CSV table of C-alpha atoms and ligand atoms in Angstrom, one decimal:
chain,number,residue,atom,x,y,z
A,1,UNK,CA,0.0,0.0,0.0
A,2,UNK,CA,1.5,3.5,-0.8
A,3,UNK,CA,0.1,6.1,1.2
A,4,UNK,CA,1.4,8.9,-1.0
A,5,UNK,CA,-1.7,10.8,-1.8
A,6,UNK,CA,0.4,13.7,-3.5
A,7,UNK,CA,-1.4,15.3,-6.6
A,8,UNK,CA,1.9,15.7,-8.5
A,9,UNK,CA,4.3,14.4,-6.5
A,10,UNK,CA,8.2,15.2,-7.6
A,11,UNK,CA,9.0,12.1,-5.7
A,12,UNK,CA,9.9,9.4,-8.5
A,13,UNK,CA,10.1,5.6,-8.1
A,14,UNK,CA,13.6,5.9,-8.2
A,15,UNK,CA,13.9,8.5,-5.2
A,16,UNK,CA,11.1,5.9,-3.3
A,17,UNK,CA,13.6,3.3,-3.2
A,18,UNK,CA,16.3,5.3,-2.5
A,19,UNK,CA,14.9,6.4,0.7
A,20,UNK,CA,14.1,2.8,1.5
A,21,UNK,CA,17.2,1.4,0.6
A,22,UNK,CA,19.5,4.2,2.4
A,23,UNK,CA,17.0,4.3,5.6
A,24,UNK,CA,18.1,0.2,5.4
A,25,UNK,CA,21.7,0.8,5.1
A,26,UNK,CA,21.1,3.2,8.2
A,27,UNK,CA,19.4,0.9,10.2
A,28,UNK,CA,22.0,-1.9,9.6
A,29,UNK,CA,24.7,0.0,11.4
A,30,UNK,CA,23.4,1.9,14.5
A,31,UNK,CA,25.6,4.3,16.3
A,32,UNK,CA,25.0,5.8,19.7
A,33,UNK,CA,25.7,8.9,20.6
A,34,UNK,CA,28.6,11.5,19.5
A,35,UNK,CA,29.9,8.2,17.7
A,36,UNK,CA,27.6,8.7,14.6
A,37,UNK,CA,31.2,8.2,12.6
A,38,UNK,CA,29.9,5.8,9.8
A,39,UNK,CA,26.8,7.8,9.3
A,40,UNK,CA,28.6,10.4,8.9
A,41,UNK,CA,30.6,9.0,6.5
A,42,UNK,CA,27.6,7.8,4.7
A,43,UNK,CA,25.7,11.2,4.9
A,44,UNK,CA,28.9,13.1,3.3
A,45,UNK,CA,29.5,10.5,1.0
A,46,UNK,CA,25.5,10.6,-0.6
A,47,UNK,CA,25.7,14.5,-0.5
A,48,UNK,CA,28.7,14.2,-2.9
A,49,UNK,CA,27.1,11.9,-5.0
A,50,UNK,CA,24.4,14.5,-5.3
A,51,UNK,CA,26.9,17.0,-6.3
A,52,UNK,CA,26.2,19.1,-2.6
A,53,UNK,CA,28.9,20.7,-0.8
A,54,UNK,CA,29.2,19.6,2.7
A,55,UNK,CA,30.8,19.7,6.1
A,56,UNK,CA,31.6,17.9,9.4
A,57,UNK,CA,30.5,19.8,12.7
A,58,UNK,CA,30.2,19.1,16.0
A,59,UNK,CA,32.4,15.8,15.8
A,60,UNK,CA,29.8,13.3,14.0
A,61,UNK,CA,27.7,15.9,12.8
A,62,UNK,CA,26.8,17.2,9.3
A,63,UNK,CA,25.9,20.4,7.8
A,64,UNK,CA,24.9,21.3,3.8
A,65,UNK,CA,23.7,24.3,2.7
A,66,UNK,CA,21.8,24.1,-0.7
A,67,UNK,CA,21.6,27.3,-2.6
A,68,UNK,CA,18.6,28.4,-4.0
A,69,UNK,CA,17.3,28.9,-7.4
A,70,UNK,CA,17.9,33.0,-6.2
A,71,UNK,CA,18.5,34.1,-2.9
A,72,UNK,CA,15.6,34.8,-0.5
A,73,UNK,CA,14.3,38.0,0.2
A,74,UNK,CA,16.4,38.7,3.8
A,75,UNK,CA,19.4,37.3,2.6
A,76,UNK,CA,19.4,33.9,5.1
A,77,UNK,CA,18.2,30.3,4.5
A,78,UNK,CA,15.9,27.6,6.0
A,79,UNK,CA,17.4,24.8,8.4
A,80,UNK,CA,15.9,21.7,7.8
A,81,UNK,CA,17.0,18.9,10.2
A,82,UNK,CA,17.6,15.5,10.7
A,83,UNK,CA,18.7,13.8,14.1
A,84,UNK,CA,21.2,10.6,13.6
A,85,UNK,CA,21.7,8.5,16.5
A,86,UNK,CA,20.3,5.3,17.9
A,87,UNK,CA,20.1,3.3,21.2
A,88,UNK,CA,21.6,1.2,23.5
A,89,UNK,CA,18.5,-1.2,22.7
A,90,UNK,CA,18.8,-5.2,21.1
A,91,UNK,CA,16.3,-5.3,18.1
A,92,UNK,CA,14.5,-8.0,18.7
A,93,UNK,CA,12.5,-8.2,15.2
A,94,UNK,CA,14.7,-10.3,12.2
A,95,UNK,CA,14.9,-8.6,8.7
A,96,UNK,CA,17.7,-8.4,5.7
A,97,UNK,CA,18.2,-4.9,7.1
A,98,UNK,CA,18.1,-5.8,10.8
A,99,UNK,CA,21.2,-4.7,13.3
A,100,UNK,CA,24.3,-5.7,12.5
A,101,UNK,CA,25.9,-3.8,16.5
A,102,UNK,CA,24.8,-6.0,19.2
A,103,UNK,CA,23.2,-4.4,21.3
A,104,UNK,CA,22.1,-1.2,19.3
A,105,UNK,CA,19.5,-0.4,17.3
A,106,UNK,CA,17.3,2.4,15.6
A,107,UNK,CA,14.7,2.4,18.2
A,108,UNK,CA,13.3,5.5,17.6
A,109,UNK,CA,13.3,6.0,13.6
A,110,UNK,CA,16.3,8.5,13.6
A,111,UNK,CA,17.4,6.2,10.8
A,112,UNK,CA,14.5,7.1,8.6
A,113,UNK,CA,15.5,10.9,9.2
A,114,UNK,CA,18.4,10.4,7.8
A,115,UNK,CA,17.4,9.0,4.4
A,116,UNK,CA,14.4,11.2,4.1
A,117,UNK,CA,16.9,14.8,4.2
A,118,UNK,CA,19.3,13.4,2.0
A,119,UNK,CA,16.5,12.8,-0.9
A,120,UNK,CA,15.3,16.5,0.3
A,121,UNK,CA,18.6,16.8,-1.1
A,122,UNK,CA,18.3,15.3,-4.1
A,123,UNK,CA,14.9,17.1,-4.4
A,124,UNK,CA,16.3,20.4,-3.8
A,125,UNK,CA,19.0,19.9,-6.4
A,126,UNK,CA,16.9,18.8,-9.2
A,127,UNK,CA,13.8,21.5,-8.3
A,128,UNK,CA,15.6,24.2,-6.8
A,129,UNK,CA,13.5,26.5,-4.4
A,130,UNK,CA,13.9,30.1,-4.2
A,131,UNK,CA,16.4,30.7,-1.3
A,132,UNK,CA,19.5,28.7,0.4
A,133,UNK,CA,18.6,25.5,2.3
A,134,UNK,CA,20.7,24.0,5.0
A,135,UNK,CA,20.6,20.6,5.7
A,136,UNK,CA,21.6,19.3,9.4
A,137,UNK,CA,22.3,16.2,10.2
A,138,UNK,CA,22.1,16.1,14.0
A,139,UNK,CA,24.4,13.6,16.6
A,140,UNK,CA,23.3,12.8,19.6
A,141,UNK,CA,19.3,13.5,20.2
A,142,UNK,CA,18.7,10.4,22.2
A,143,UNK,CA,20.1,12.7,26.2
A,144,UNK,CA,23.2,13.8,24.3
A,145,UNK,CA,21.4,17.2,23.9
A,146,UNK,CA,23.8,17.2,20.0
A,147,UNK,CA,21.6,20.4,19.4
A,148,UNK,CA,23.5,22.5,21.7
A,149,UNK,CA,27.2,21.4,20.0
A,150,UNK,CA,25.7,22.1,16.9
A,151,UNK,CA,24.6,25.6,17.9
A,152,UNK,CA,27.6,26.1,19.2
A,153,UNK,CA,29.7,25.6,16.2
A,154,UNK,CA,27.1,28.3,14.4
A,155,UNK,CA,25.3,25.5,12.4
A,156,UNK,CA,22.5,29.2,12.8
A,157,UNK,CA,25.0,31.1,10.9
A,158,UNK,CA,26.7,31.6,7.5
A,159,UNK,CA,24.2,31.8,6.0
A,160,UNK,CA,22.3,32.5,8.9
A,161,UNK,CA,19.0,30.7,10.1
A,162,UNK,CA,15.1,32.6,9.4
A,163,UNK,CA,13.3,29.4,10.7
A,164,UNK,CA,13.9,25.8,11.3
A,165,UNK,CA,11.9,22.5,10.5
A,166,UNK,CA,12.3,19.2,11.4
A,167,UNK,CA,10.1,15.7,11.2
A,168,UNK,CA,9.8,13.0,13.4
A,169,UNK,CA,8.7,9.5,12.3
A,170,UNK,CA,5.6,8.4,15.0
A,171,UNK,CA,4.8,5.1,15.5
A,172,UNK,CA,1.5,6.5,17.4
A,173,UNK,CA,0.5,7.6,13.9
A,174,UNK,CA,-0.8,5.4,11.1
A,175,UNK,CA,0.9,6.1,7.7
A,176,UNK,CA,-0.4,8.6,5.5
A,177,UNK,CA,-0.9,10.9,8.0
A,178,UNK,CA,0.6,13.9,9.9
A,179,UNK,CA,0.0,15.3,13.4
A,180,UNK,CA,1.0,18.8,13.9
A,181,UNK,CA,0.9,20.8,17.4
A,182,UNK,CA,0.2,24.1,17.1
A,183,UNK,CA,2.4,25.6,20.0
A,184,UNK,CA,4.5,24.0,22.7
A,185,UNK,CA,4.7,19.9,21.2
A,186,UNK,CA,7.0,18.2,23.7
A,187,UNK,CA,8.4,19.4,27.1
A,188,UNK,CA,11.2,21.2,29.1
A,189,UNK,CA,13.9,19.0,30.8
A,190,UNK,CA,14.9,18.9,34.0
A,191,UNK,CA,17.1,16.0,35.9
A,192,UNK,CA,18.1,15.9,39.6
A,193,UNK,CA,20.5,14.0,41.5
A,194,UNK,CA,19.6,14.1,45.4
A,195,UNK,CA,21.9,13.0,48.3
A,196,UNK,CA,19.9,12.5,51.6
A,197,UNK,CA,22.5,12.5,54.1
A,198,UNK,CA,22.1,11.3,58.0
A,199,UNK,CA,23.9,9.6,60.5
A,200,UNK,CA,24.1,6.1,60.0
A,201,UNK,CA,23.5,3.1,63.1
A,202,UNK,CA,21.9,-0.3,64.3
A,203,UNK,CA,18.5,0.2,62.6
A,204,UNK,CA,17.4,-1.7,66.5
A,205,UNK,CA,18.3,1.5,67.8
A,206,UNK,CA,16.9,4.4,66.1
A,207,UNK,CA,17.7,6.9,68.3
A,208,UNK,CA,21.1,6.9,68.0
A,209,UNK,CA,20.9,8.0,64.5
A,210,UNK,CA,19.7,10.0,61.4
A,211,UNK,CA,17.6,7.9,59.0
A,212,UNK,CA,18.2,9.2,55.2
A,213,UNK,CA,15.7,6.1,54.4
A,214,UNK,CA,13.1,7.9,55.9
A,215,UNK,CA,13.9,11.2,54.9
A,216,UNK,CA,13.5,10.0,51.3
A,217,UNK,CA,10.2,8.7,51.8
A,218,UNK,CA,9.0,12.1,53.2
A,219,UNK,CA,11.0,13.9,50.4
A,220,UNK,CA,9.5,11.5,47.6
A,221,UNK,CA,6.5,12.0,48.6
A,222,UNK,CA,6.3,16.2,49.2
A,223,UNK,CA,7.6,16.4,45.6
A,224,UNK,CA,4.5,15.1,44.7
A,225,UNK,CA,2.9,18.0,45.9
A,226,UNK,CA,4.5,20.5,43.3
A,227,UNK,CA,2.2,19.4,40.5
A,228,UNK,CA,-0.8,18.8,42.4
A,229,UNK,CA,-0.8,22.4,45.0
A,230,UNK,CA,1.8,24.5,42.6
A,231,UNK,CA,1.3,24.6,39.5
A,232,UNK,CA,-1.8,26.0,37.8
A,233,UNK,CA,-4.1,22.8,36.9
A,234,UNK,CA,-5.4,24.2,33.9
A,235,UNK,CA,-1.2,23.9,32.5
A,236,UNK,CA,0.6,20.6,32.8
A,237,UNK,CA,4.0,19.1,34.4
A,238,UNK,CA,5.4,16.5,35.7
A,239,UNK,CA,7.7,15.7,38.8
A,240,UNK,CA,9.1,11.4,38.7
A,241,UNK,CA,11.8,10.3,41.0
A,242,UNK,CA,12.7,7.9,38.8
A,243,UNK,CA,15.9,6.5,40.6
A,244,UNK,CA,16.1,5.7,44.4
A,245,UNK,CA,19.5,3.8,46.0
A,246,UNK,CA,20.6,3.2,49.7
A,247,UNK,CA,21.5,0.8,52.4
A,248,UNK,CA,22.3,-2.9,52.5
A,249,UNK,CA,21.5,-5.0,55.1
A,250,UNK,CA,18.3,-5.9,57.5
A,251,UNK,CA,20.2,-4.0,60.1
A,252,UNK,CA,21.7,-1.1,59.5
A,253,UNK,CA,20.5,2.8,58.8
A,254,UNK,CA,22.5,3.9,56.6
A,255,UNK,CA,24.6,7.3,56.1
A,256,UNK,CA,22.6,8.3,52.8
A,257,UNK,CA,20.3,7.3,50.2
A,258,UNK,CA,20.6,8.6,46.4
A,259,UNK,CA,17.4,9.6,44.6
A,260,UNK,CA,17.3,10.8,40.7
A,261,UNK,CA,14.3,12.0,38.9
A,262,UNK,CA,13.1,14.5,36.2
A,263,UNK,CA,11.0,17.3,36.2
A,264,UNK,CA,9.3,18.1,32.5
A,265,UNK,CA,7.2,21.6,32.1
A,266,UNK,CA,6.4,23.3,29.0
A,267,UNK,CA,6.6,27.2,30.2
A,268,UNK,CA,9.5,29.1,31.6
A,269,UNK,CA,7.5,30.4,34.6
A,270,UNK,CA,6.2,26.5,35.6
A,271,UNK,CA,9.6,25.2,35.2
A,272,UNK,CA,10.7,28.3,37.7
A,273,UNK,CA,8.2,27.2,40.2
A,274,UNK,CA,8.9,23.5,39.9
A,275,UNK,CA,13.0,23.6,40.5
A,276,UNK,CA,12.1,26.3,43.5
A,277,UNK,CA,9.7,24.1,45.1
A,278,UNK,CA,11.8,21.1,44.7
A,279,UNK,CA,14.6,22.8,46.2
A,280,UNK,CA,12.5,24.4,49.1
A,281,UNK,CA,10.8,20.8,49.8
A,282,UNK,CA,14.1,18.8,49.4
A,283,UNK,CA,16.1,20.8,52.0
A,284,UNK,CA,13.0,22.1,54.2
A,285,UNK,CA,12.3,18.1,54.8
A,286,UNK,CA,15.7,17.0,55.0
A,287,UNK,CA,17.0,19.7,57.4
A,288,UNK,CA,13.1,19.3,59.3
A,289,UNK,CA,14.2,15.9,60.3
A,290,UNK,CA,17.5,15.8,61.1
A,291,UNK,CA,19.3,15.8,58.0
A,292,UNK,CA,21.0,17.9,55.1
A,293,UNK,CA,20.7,17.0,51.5
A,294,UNK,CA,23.2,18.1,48.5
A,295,UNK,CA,21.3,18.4,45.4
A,296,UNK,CA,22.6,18.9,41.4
A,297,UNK,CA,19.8,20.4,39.5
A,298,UNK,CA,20.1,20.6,35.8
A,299,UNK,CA,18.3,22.0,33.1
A,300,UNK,CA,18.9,20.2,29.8
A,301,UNK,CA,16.7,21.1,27.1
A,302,UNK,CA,14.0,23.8,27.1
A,303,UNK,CA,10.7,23.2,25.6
A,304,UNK,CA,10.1,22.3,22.2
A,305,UNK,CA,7.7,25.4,20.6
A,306,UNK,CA,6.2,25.3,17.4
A,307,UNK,CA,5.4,29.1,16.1
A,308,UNK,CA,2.2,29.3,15.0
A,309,UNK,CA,2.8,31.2,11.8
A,310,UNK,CA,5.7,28.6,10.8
A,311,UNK,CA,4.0,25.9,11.4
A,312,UNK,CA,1.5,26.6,8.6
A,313,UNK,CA,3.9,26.1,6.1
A,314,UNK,CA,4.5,22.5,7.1
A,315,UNK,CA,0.8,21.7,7.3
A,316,UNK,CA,-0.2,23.3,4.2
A,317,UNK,CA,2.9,21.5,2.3
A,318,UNK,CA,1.6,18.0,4.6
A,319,UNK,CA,-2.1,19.1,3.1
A,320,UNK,CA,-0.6,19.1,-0.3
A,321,UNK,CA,0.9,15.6,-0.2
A,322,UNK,CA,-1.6,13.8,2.1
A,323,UNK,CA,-4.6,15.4,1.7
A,324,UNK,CA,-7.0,18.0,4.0
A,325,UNK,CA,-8.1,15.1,6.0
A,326,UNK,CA,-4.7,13.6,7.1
A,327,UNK,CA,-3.6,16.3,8.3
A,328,UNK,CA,-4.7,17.0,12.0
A,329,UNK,CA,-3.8,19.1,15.1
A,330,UNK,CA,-1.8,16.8,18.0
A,331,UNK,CA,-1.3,17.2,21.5
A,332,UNK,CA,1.7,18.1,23.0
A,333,UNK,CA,3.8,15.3,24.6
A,334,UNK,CA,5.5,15.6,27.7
A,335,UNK,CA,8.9,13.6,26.4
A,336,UNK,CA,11.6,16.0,25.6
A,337,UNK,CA,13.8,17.5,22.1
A,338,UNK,CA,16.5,19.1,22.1
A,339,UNK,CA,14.9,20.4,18.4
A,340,UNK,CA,13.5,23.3,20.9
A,341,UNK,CA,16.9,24.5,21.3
A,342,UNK,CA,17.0,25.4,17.8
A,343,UNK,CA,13.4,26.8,18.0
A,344,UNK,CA,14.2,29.1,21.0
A,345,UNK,CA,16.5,30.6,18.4
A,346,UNK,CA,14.8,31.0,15.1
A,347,UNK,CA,10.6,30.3,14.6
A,348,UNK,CA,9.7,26.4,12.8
A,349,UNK,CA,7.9,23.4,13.9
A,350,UNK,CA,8.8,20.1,15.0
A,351,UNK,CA,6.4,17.6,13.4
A,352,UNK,CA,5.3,14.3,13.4
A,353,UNK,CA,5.0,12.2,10.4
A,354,UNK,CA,2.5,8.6,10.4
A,355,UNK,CA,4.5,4.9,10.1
A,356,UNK,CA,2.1,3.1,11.7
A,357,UNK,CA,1.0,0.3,10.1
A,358,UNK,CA,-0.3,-2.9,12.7
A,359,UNK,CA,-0.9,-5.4,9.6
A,360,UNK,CA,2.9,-5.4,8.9
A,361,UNK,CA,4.2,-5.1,12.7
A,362,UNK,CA,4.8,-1.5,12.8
A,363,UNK,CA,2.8,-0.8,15.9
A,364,UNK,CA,5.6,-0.6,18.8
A,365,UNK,CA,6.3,2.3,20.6
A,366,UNK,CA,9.6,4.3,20.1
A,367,UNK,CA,12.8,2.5,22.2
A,368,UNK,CA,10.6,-0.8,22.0
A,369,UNK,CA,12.7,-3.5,20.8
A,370,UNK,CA,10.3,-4.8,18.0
A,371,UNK,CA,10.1,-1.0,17.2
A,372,UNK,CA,9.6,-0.7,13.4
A,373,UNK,CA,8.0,1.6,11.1
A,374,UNK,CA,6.1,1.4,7.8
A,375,UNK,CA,8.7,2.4,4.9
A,376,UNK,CA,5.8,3.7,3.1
A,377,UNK,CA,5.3,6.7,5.0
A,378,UNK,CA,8.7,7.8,4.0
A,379,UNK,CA,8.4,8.9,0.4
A,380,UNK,CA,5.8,11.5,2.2
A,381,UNK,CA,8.0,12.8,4.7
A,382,UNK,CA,10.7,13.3,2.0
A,383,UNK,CA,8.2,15.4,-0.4
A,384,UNK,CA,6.2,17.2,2.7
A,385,UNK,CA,10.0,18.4,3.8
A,386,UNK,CA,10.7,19.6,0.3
A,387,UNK,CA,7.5,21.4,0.2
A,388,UNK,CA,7.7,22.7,3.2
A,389,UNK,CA,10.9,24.6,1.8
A,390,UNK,CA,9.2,25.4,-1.4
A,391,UNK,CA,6.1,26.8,0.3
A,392,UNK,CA,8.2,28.7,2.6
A,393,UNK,CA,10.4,31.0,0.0
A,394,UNK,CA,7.0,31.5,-2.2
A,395,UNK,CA,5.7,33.0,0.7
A,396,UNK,CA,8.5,35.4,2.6
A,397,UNK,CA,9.7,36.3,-1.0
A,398,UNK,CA,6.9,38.0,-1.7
B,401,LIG,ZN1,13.9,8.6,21.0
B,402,LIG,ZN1,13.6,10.3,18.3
């Protein structure tokens, strides 16, 4: 079944299989994080082929900037990206195609990202839009936060950045369709790494001690409260202590306990409140009972936020390959991108293309180890990206 729906679709048999066939050669060699060196290798190497100029950045990164059949009206270009990397995850369904690294496989589709911007590529050298494109070929999506290496080796400048767009493949979607959230689509994130300190002793003898184990429970708990008494009920977050470790025997309190978690918001005034509370609850209750507490508190990625005007260019150019009524407004998730570092930068959307298909497996959810995704949907993603670019100059040339 080919979902392509597209009236006059530039994408040709030949560029169909190609997507397939590279997205296979992709998914036969997984690489985790900041070691994406034989994707790499294979990115630079298809660009050549395609006659586009390209570069190494950020270590296993890749950046390409396609220039236009003129130059757009303010002088910059459109990022379109593409993460890279996959995870620390054993596929667990046999094909041809299926992982050749033990213990590492394409869990999340990043493979199919990959081999949809390179025929963009291909796309954009054979139908030139009108302004520069710049292809990015992103490490490290999967907690590597790549976006910020990226960003800071100016993959935004020369030419600089107007607006950025990027796809991911969603097995929550069937194929032949394309969910779009207008507005914040995935969450701010947090981690924390809490040490409970006490006094340790004979667990028969209380007293004589300071019991972290107890203090956690408290803690654990009164974080709870942050989401439920804090923050506005009509918005949304999340506080999971996801990670709890101490003591080792029947008998004995001991001197600390470890707790990790994450904390995911989607505005910069609830993810304020959240990391104060946490802080004010974490040492109020430690210190309350007897205790101190050291905690790391990190901020990794902000929230991914699609701009509202932006985002219309991907839906219209989604509209024009799938059809009005594949093309629907999704909710935001609370998982994390580090896409929204880019988008804290320069207006785009983040978007989420259908590879659902249950008759042929493809029905897992991402990191799953049967994960897989239906290869028809990628032909779509490949013309809805090109469009997207297309669309895009027609409109701020004007
Ligand atoms: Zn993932
Ligand atoms: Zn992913």
């Amino acid at each position: 079944m080919s979902s392509s729906k597209a009236k006059s679709g530039l994408v040709t048999p030949a560029i169909k299989k190609k997507v397939v066939d590279l997205r296979r050669k992709v998914h036969m060699y997984p690489e985790l994080q900041f070691k994406e060196f034989k994707t790499q290798k294979l990115i630079l190497a298809e660009l050549k082929k395609l006659g586009v100029k390209a570069k190494k950045i950020a270590g296993t990164g890749v950046v390409a900037t396609i220039p236009g059949a003129k130059d757009s009206k303010d002088g910059k270009a459109l990022m379109l990206r593409a993460d890279m990397d996959a995870l620390p995850v054993t596929e667990e369904i046999k094909s041809p195609y299926m992982s050749r690294h033990e213990g590492r496989m394409h869990a999340c589709g990043h493979d199919a990202h990959v081999a949809i911007l390179i025929c963009v590529a291909q796309l954009l050298k054979e139908h030139p839009v009108d302004g520069p494109v710049k292809l990015v070929f992103q490490p490290a999506e999967e907690g590597g936060v790549g976006a910020q290496g990226m960003i800071d080796d100016g993959v935004l400048e020369n030419p600089s950045v107007s607006a950025a767009f990027a796809l991911h493949v969603w097995a929550g979607i069937p194929t032949g369709k394309m969910g779009i959230v207008l507005g914040p689509a995935m969450a701010a994130v947090d981690e924390f790494d809490l040490i409970i300190k006490g006094i340790a002793g004979h667990a028969a003898y209380p007293q004589g001690s300071i019991d972290p184990i107890y203090i956690s429970a408290q803690v654990i708990n009164s974080l709870q409260s942050i989401v439920s008494r804090n923050v506005d009920p009509m918005q949304t977050a999340v506080v999971s202590v996801a990670s709890i470790h101490g003591g080792m025997n029947y008998n004995v309190i001991p001197p600390e306990v470890k707790l990790q978690g994450t904390c995911r918001t989607f505005t910069d005034e609830n993810r304020r409140t959240v990391k104060k509370r946490l802080f004010s609850i974490v040492k109020g209750t430690a210190k309350a009972l007897g205790g101190s507490v050291e905690i790391d508190y990190r901020h990794m990625i902000p929230a991914t936020v699609n701009d509202k005007n932006a985002s219309a260019y991907i839906w219209d150019a989604s509209v024009d390959v799938l059809g009005k009524r594949n093309v629907y407004e999704a909710d935001a998730m609370m998982g994390g991108e580090d896409m929204g570092l880019y988008l804290r930068r320069v207006p785009g959307c983040f978007a989420f293309l259908g590879v659902q298909n249950k008759k042929i497996g493809a029905a897992f959810p991402h990191h799953h180890p049967k994960f897989a995704i239906d290869e028809d949907g990628l032909p779509d993603g490949v013309e809805i990206m090109y469009r997207t670019a297309k669309r895009y100059f027609e409109s701020i040339n004007k």
